[in-house]
Tab-separated table of C-alpha atoms and ligand atoms in Angstrom:
chain	number	residue	atom	x	y	z
A	1	MET	CA	-5.297	19.720	7.912
A	2	ASN	CA	-5.287	22.969	5.837
A	3	LYS	CA	-2.952	22.995	2.841
A	4	LYS	CA	-2.548	26.552	2.617
A	5	ILE	CA	-1.588	26.308	6.345
A	6	ILE	CA	1.180	23.828	5.596
A	7	LEU	CA	2.595	26.022	2.846
A	8	SER	CA	2.959	28.679	4.851
A	9	HIS	CA	5.772	26.392	6.152
A	10	TYR	CA	7.419	26.686	3.381
A	11	PRO	CA	8.458	29.757	2.597
A	12	ASP	CA	9.531	29.868	-1.065
A	13	ALA	CA	7.026	27.277	-1.810
A	14	SER	CA	3.505	28.270	-4.316
A	15	GLU	CA	0.289	25.622	-5.608
A	16	LYS	CA	2.051	25.425	-8.436
A	17	ASP	CA	4.778	24.136	-6.434
A	18	TRP	CA	1.888	21.913	-4.402
A	19	LYS	CA	1.292	19.930	-8.041
A	20	ASN	CA	4.457	18.758	-8.307
A	21	TRP	CA	5.890	15.978	-7.391
A	22	ARG	CA	8.962	16.703	-7.424
A	23	TRP	CA	8.187	19.211	-4.764
A	24	GLN	CA	5.896	17.162	-2.560
A	25	PHE	CA	9.165	14.364	-3.000
A	26	GLN	CA	12.002	16.625	-1.956
A	27	ASN	CA	9.847	18.337	0.670
A	28	ARG	CA	8.200	15.696	2.449
A	29	VAL	CA	8.365	15.391	6.720
A	30	THR	CA	10.954	13.179	8.441
A	31	SER	CA	12.000	15.168	10.926
A	32	LEU	CA	10.427	15.531	14.488
A	33	LYS	CA	11.179	19.517	14.037
A	34	LYS	CA	9.436	20.080	11.379
A	35	LEU	CA	6.557	18.416	12.032
A	36	ALA	CA	5.799	20.296	15.086
A	37	GLU	CA	6.610	23.783	13.251
A	38	ILE	CA	3.077	22.368	11.135
A	39	THR	CA	1.138	20.457	14.165
A	40	GLU	CA	0.765	20.548	17.288
A	41	ILE	CA	-0.371	17.608	17.395
A	42	LEU	CA	2.880	15.320	18.482
A	43	MET	CA	3.458	17.887	21.582
A	44	PRO	CA	3.279	16.013	24.284
A	45	ARG	CA	5.176	12.758	23.094
A	46	GLN	CA	7.977	14.096	21.341
A	47	GLU	CA	10.609	13.226	23.342
A	48	LYS	CA	9.445	9.594	23.031
A	49	LEU	CA	9.106	9.907	19.229
A	50	HIS	CA	12.718	10.226	18.901
A	51	ARG	CA	13.461	6.723	19.687
A	52	VAL	CA	10.713	5.296	17.171
A	53	LEU	CA	12.178	7.507	14.405
A	54	CYS	CA	15.634	5.819	15.169
A	55	THR	CA	14.505	2.402	14.025
A	56	TYR	CA	11.748	3.312	11.845
A	57	PRO	CA	11.993	6.780	9.784
A	58	MET	CA	9.705	9.477	9.120
A	59	ALA	CA	8.456	10.357	5.904
A	60	ILE	CA	4.915	12.156	4.972
A	61	THR	CA	4.282	14.171	2.175
A	62	PRO	CA	3.065	17.598	2.523
A	63	TYR	CA	-0.653	16.301	0.361
A	64	PHE	CA	-0.364	13.600	2.828
A	65	LEU	CA	-0.185	15.628	6.107
A	66	SER	CA	-3.264	17.837	4.149
A	67	LEU	CA	-5.422	15.442	4.636
A	68	ILE	CA	-5.195	14.398	8.595
A	69	GLU	CA	-7.563	16.007	11.279
A	70	PRO	CA	-4.795	18.163	13.089
A	71	ASP	CA	-6.692	17.844	16.667
A	72	ASP	CA	-6.511	14.225	16.578
A	73	GLU	CA	-4.245	11.889	17.236
A	74	ASN	CA	-6.422	8.641	16.541
A	75	HIS	CA	-7.530	10.380	13.510
A	76	PRO	CA	-7.090	6.791	10.065
A	77	LEU	CA	-4.902	9.012	8.140
A	78	THR	CA	-3.012	10.343	11.419
A	79	LEU	CA	-2.622	6.275	12.882
A	80	GLN	CA	-1.337	5.430	9.384
A	81	CYS	CA	1.729	7.992	8.805
A	82	ILE	CA	2.784	9.677	12.131
A	83	PRO	CA	4.927	7.612	14.337
A	84	ASP	CA	3.795	5.547	17.118
A	85	GLU	CA	6.024	4.728	21.032
A	86	LYS	CA	3.932	1.516	20.543
A	87	GLU	CA	6.008	0.857	17.032
A	88	VAL	CA	8.989	-0.073	19.667
A	89	SER	CA	7.038	-1.314	22.152
A	90	VAL	CA	7.108	-5.534	22.689
A	91	SER	CA	5.293	-7.372	19.865
A	92	PRO	CA	4.273	-10.576	20.627
A	93	HIS	CA	4.702	-13.256	17.925
A	94	CYS	CA	5.622	-10.303	15.560
A	95	SER	CA	8.591	-10.483	13.423
A	96	ASP	CA	11.159	-8.276	10.747
A	97	ASP	CA	10.333	-10.229	7.758
A	98	PRO	CA	7.219	-12.472	9.098
A	99	LEU	CA	6.700	-13.798	5.044
A	100	ASN	CA	10.264	-14.948	5.094
A	101	GLU	CA	10.772	-12.630	1.845
A	102	ASP	CA	14.629	-12.459	2.550
A	103	ASP	CA	14.803	-16.372	2.139
A	104	SER	CA	12.707	-16.258	-0.962
A	105	MET	CA	15.086	-14.344	-2.818
A	106	PRO	CA	16.933	-16.135	-5.698
A	107	VAL	CA	19.417	-12.795	-6.343
A	108	PRO	CA	18.602	-9.808	-4.448
A	109	ARG	CA	15.897	-8.294	-4.538
A	110	LEU	CA	13.743	-10.549	-6.338
A	111	ILE	CA	11.273	-11.827	-4.396
A	112	ARG	CA	9.938	-15.404	-5.811
A	113	ARG	CA	7.353	-17.465	-3.808
A	114	TYR	CA	4.843	-18.579	-6.820
A	115	PRO	CA	6.207	-20.801	-10.130
A	116	ASP	CA	5.394	-18.128	-11.902
A	117	ARG	CA	5.159	-14.768	-11.019
A	118	VAL	CA	8.169	-12.927	-9.268
A	119	LEU	CA	8.026	-9.348	-6.985
A	120	ALA	CA	10.709	-7.044	-8.069
A	121	MET	CA	11.654	-4.737	-5.250
A	122	VAL	CA	13.814	-2.267	-7.363
A	123	THR	CA	13.317	0.710	-4.553
A	124	ARG	CA	13.273	0.601	-0.948
A	125	SER	CA	12.268	4.546	-0.977
A	126	CYS	CA	8.472	5.298	-0.617
A	127	ALA	CA	6.432	8.389	-0.976
A	128	THR	CA	5.328	8.118	2.620
A	129	ASN	CA	6.272	5.558	5.374
A	130	CYS	CA	3.161	3.884	5.964
A	131	ARG	CA	3.306	3.142	10.153
A	132	HIS	CA	1.669	-0.594	8.918
A	133	CYS	CA	3.971	-1.395	6.169
A	134	ASN	CA	5.293	-5.156	6.159
A	135	ARG	CA	8.311	-3.739	4.355
A	136	LYS	CA	9.086	-1.624	7.269
A	137	ARG	CA	12.673	-3.472	8.047
A	138	PHE	CA	13.847	-1.922	4.811
A	139	TRP	CA	13.222	2.184	5.269
A	140	ASP	CA	16.416	2.956	7.365
A	141	LYS	CA	18.662	0.948	4.707
A	142	LYS	CA	20.607	2.615	2.168
A	143	ASP	CA	20.578	1.233	-0.973
A	144	PRO	CA	24.486	-0.274	-1.568
A	145	SER	CA	24.101	-0.763	-5.155
A	146	THR	CA	22.830	0.795	-7.773
A	147	LEU	CA	19.409	0.557	-9.537
A	148	LYS	CA	21.032	-1.192	-12.871
A	149	ASN	CA	22.722	-3.216	-11.522
A	150	ARG	CA	20.094	-4.350	-9.001
A	151	LEU	CA	17.692	-4.410	-11.845
A	152	ASP	CA	20.340	-6.855	-14.762
A	153	LYS	CA	20.780	-9.452	-11.663
A	154	MET	CA	16.663	-9.499	-11.695
A	155	VAL	CA	15.965	-9.659	-15.402
A	156	ARG	CA	19.067	-12.075	-16.555
A	157	TYR	CA	17.150	-14.499	-13.432
A	158	VAL	CA	13.779	-13.880	-14.955
A	159	ALA	CA	14.436	-14.064	-18.860
A	160	ASP	CA	16.271	-17.953	-17.528
A	161	SER	CA	13.126	-18.755	-16.170
A	162	PRO	CA	10.601	-19.663	-19.031
A	163	GLU	CA	7.941	-20.464	-16.631
A	164	ILE	CA	7.531	-16.817	-15.050
A	165	ARG	CA	4.741	-15.234	-16.953
A	166	GLU	CA	4.577	-12.078	-14.637
A	167	VAL	CA	6.593	-9.377	-12.941
A	168	ILE	CA	5.239	-7.212	-10.479
A	169	ILE	CA	7.784	-4.202	-10.333
A	170	SER	CA	6.961	-3.177	-6.374
A	171	GLY	CA	9.380	-1.693	-3.622
A	172	GLY	CA	9.042	0.014	-1.434
A	173	ASP	CA	7.599	2.327	-4.152
A	174	PRO	CA	8.388	1.851	-7.943
A	175	LEU	CA	6.742	5.398	-8.468
A	176	THR	CA	9.166	7.629	-6.258
A	177	TYR	CA	11.795	6.767	-9.396
A	178	ASP	CA	10.601	9.598	-12.892
A	179	ASP	CA	9.967	8.363	-15.097
A	180	HIS	CA	13.431	7.188	-17.128
A	181	HIS	CA	13.987	4.877	-14.477
A	182	LEU	CA	10.810	3.583	-14.544
A	183	GLU	CA	10.306	3.680	-18.013
A	184	MET	CA	14.228	1.565	-17.977
A	185	ILE	CA	12.964	-1.077	-15.423
A	186	LEU	CA	9.792	-1.473	-17.318
A	187	SER	CA	11.592	-2.274	-21.187
A	188	SER	CA	14.205	-4.041	-19.962
A	189	PHE	CA	11.357	-6.787	-18.237
A	190	ALA	CA	9.025	-5.887	-21.171
A	191	ALA	CA	11.794	-7.334	-23.568
A	192	ILE	CA	11.840	-11.010	-22.196
A	193	PRO	CA	9.708	-13.104	-24.022
A	194	HIS	CA	8.052	-15.214	-22.375
A	195	LEU	CA	7.072	-12.830	-19.806
A	196	GLU	CA	2.932	-12.110	-20.483
A	197	VAL	CA	2.231	-9.237	-17.627
A	198	LEU	CA	3.770	-6.802	-16.016
A	199	ARG	CA	1.972	-5.221	-12.752
A	200	ILE	CA	2.842	-1.959	-10.775
A	201	GLY	CA	1.948	-1.820	-7.006
A	202	SER	CA	2.360	1.434	-5.842
A	203	ARG	CA	0.685	3.815	-3.372
A	204	VAL	CA	1.658	7.377	-4.524
A	205	PRO	CA	-2.444	7.777	-6.166
A	206	VAL	CA	-3.477	7.722	-2.167
A	207	VAL	CA	0.022	10.124	-0.986
A	208	MET	CA	1.021	11.813	-3.396
A	209	PRO	CA	-1.465	11.649	-6.872
A	210	MET	CA	0.355	14.373	-8.614
A	211	ARG	CA	2.791	11.529	-9.664
A	212	ILE	CA	0.327	10.207	-12.005
A	213	THR	CA	0.894	13.281	-14.678
A	214	LYS	CA	0.208	12.708	-18.841
A	215	GLU	CA	3.323	12.039	-19.578
A	216	LEU	CA	3.706	9.140	-17.310
A	217	CYS	CA	0.475	7.573	-18.520
A	218	ARG	CA	1.923	7.940	-22.051
A	219	MET	CA	4.840	5.998	-20.986
A	220	LEU	CA	2.728	3.470	-19.045
A	221	LYS	CA	0.680	2.644	-22.495
A	222	ARG	CA	3.707	1.384	-23.810
A	223	TYR	CA	3.879	-0.909	-21.820
A	224	ARG	CA	0.217	-2.711	-21.367
A	225	PRO	CA	-0.670	-5.175	-20.270
A	226	LEU	CA	0.129	-3.842	-17.087
A	227	TRP	CA	-0.935	-3.835	-14.518
A	228	PHE	CA	-1.870	-1.394	-11.475
A	229	ASN	CA	-2.508	-2.102	-7.782
A	230	THR	CA	-2.973	0.329	-5.072
A	231	GLN	CA	-3.620	0.335	-1.912
A	232	PHE	CA	-6.387	3.060	-0.262
A	233	ASN	CA	-7.571	2.318	3.115
A	234	HIS	CA	-9.838	4.620	4.437
A	235	PRO	CA	-12.216	6.860	2.683
A	236	SER	CA	-10.978	10.268	3.532
A	237	GLU	CA	-7.885	8.596	1.336
A	238	ILE	CA	-10.586	8.668	-2.007
A	239	THR	CA	-10.046	12.506	-2.780
A	240	PRO	CA	-10.437	14.296	-6.364
A	241	ASP	CA	-6.519	14.735	-6.069
A	242	ALA	CA	-6.498	10.609	-5.950
A	243	GLY	CA	-9.409	10.387	-8.328
A	244	ARG	CA	-8.160	12.146	-11.131
A	245	ALA	CA	-4.618	10.379	-11.148
A	246	CYS	CA	-7.135	6.528	-11.058
A	247	ASN	CA	-8.749	7.867	-13.801
A	248	MET	CA	-5.917	9.264	-15.569
A	249	LEU	CA	-4.123	5.623	-15.251
A	250	GLN	CA	-7.893	3.856	-16.588
A	251	GLU	CA	-7.758	6.118	-19.329
A	252	ALA	CA	-4.554	4.987	-20.879
A	253	GLY	CA	-6.138	1.774	-20.451
A	254	ILE	CA	-4.562	0.652	-17.052
A	255	PRO	CA	-6.614	-1.285	-15.212
A	256	VAL	CA	-6.448	-0.220	-11.688
A	257	SER	CA	-7.109	-2.670	-8.251
A	258	ASN	CA	-7.003	-1.693	-4.378
A	259	GLN	CA	-5.520	-3.641	-2.049
A	260	SER	CA	-6.639	-2.406	1.813
A	261	VAL	CA	-4.269	-3.914	4.972
A	262	LEU	CA	-7.170	-4.361	7.675
A	263	LEU	CA	-5.972	-1.939	10.507
A	264	LYS	CA	-7.209	-0.877	13.978
A	265	GLY	CA	-8.527	1.714	14.294
A	266	VAL	CA	-8.463	2.847	10.516
A	267	ASN	CA	-11.259	1.046	8.560
A	268	ASP	CA	-11.751	-2.101	11.241
A	269	ASN	CA	-15.343	-1.295	11.026
A	270	GLU	CA	-18.226	-1.907	9.186
A	271	ASP	CA	-19.221	1.540	7.887
A	272	THR	CA	-15.718	2.882	7.336
A	273	MET	CA	-14.936	0.347	5.073
A	274	ARG	CA	-18.372	0.090	3.255
A	275	ARG	CA	-17.667	3.894	2.710
A	276	LEU	CA	-14.137	3.016	1.059
A	277	LEU	CA	-15.434	0.186	-0.919
A	278	TYR	CA	-18.251	2.002	-2.467
A	279	GLY	CA	-15.502	4.971	-2.646
A	280	LEU	CA	-13.429	2.677	-4.443
A	281	GLN	CA	-15.870	1.892	-7.101
A	282	LYS	CA	-17.341	4.934	-7.808
A	283	ILE	CA	-13.157	6.209	-9.327
A	284	SER	CA	-13.876	2.681	-10.605
A	285	VAL	CA	-10.964	1.156	-8.900
A	286	ARG	CA	-11.889	-2.772	-8.199
A	287	PRO	CA	-11.713	-3.123	-4.266
A	288	TYR	CA	-9.340	-6.586	-4.830
A	289	TYR	CA	-8.013	-7.872	-1.638
A	290	LEU	CA	-8.600	-6.942	1.758
A	291	PHE	CA	-4.576	-7.735	3.906
A	292	HIS	CA	-5.188	-9.310	7.628
A	293	CYS	CA	-2.479	-6.990	8.500
A	294	ASP	CA	0.882	-9.598	8.555
A	295	PRO	CA	2.413	-9.934	11.942
A	296	VAL	CA	5.475	-7.708	11.329
A	297	LYS	CA	7.626	-6.068	14.454
A	298	GLY	CA	6.215	-2.674	14.586
A	299	CYS	CA	2.573	-2.986	13.560
A	300	TYR	CA	1.095	-5.097	16.346
A	301	HIS	CA	-0.940	-2.409	17.692
A	302	LEU	CA	-2.774	-1.967	14.553
A	303	ARG	CA	-3.557	-5.826	13.821
A	304	THR	CA	-7.325	-6.373	14.883
A	305	GLU	CA	-8.444	-10.862	15.610
A	306	MET	CA	-9.485	-12.434	12.664
A	307	THR	CA	-12.795	-12.750	13.849
A	308	GLU	CA	-13.194	-9.203	13.864
A	309	GLY	CA	-12.295	-8.888	10.435
A	310	LEU	CA	-14.477	-12.198	9.403
A	311	ASN	CA	-17.639	-10.595	11.502
A	312	MET	CA	-17.327	-7.689	9.242
A	313	MET	CA	-16.442	-9.268	6.533
A	314	GLU	CA	-20.165	-11.226	7.165
A	315	ASN	CA	-21.998	-8.266	8.084
A	316	LEU	CA	-20.961	-6.212	4.553
A	317	LEU	CA	-21.619	-9.709	2.520
A	318	LYS	CA	-25.113	-9.587	2.952
A	319	ASN	CA	-25.679	-5.602	2.972
A	320	CYS	CA	-23.200	-4.539	0.657
A	321	SER	CA	-23.459	-5.106	-3.646
A	322	GLY	CA	-21.008	-7.837	-4.475
A	323	LEU	CA	-18.643	-5.692	-6.548
A	324	ALA	CA	-17.668	-3.489	-4.831
A	325	MET	CA	-16.519	-6.823	-1.921
A	326	PRO	CA	-13.023	-7.890	-1.826
A	327	GLN	CA	-11.255	-11.048	-0.446
A	328	TYR	CA	-10.844	-11.562	3.045
A	329	VAL	CA	-6.903	-12.500	2.928
A	330	ALA	CA	-4.256	-13.753	5.189
A	331	ASP	CA	-1.185	-13.805	3.704
A	332	LEU	CA	1.461	-16.995	4.984
A	333	PRO	CA	5.020	-17.702	4.860
A	334	GLY	CA	6.398	-19.599	1.927
A	335	GLN	CA	4.898	-20.781	-0.939
A	336	SER	CA	1.483	-21.051	1.148
A	337	GLY	CA	0.601	-17.741	-0.162
A	338	LYS	CA	-2.428	-15.611	0.360
A	339	VAL	CA	-5.249	-17.770	2.144
A	340	PRO	CA	-8.727	-16.627	2.014
A	341	ILE	CA	-10.694	-16.239	5.153
A	342	LEU	CA	-13.788	-17.674	4.877
A	343	ALA	CA	-15.138	-19.582	7.760
A	344	LEU	CA	-18.627	-19.321	8.563
A	345	SER	CA	-20.242	-17.885	11.694
A	346	ARG	CA	-22.849	-19.052	13.570
A	347	SER	CA	-25.134	-17.166	11.723
A	348	LEU	CA	-24.211	-17.483	8.714
A	349	LYS	CA	-24.142	-21.375	9.441
A	350	ASN	CA	-27.901	-20.885	11.070
A	351	ASP	CA	-28.963	-19.181	7.359
A	352	LEU	CA	-27.493	-21.942	5.401
A	353	GLN	CA	-28.900	-24.353	7.112
A	354	LYS	CA	-32.565	-22.841	6.709
A	355	HIS	CA	-32.234	-23.344	2.818
A	356	GLN	CA	-30.462	-26.570	3.184
A	357	ASP	CA	-32.832	-27.459	0.147
A	358	PHE	CA	-30.689	-25.316	-2.052
A	359	PHE	CA	-27.905	-28.062	-1.762
A	360	ASP	CA	-27.522	-31.914	-2.161
A	361	ASN	CA	-25.398	-32.324	0.768
A	362	PHE	CA	-25.145	-29.234	3.156
A	363	GLU	CA	-23.948	-30.087	6.736
B	1	SF4	S1	3.996	2.885	0.011
B	1	SF4	FE1	3.628	0.502	0.605
B	1	SF4	S2	6.069	-0.075	0.288
B	1	SF4	FE2	5.882	1.634	0.789
B	1	SF4	S3	5.598	2.666	2.875
B	1	SF4	FE3	3.341	2.077	1.995
B	1	SF4	S4	3.045	-0.344	2.035
B	1	SF4	FE4	5.310	0.219	2.776
């Protein structure tokens, strides 16, 4: 979709505004009325979607909206950001919180599933609400307490737990905070002597890349070793703006890795996945994990069969540079954590059997 067309629906906005993350954030498309003004994509389905939005609100930055194809309601980026009535239909075997995160919080919003790491959900807000989000249960809930209040409790808990060496700052998307608030979070954790590493989980390089500014990078640099994980799911998301954002982080000494989610109609075929992985390699972003989509209520229609994912990964393994290969994993509840999905297909087994002499005791 053309950026100029979108801008024409914001009468006072300029090109300069477009490049400003605050403008992008404040002007997210959150109503069906605004969406209908900009694109006719949902015209026939408008009525039904009101119900979806009551359960799972919509939020899309004008930037991310500019990447969708206006005439294709099954475009891979459309599927990720535009609501679908299937979100409120029956979702077999799905639940709001399949990873049991709510029961793994020693203090509010601090998820502890492993002995040496915790995940701090510092906000419920996101630049764009991804329809496949495994925390979409929080979208319609307002934060009852202040950031400072929540942060104090989390920091106290981590400070009293010397076995924790890493904090993952997540949400929601922590980069929806301004630099001042983000630094308050980083500096509070960084002051804990036994913490070795901080990690940020954020999708802003994909959905609002203008958030990565020189000032932000200067500030982040002070908190190294700091790792940054993002989520590109489709090659069309690797735009020059997104590439520039990742590059700025890397130049500040912050390694950027990618955790994709395997999504039906988005990236569940070999060609798309290869283009995504090679595209990431070109912008020096490490393909780290490919997550099998969790059984989350409201995401059933975007889930694939695990055998489809396995077949795709096996083909990629044969035809794709090893440096570009992520690990295909399923996240399981509680302390089981991430489990690699590795079963061998008949064809790979045959390949191994053909070369039995390579192994002492292959069966
Ligand atoms: S950015 Fe992350 S937390 Fe936010 S909606 Fe997307 S997947 Fe969920």
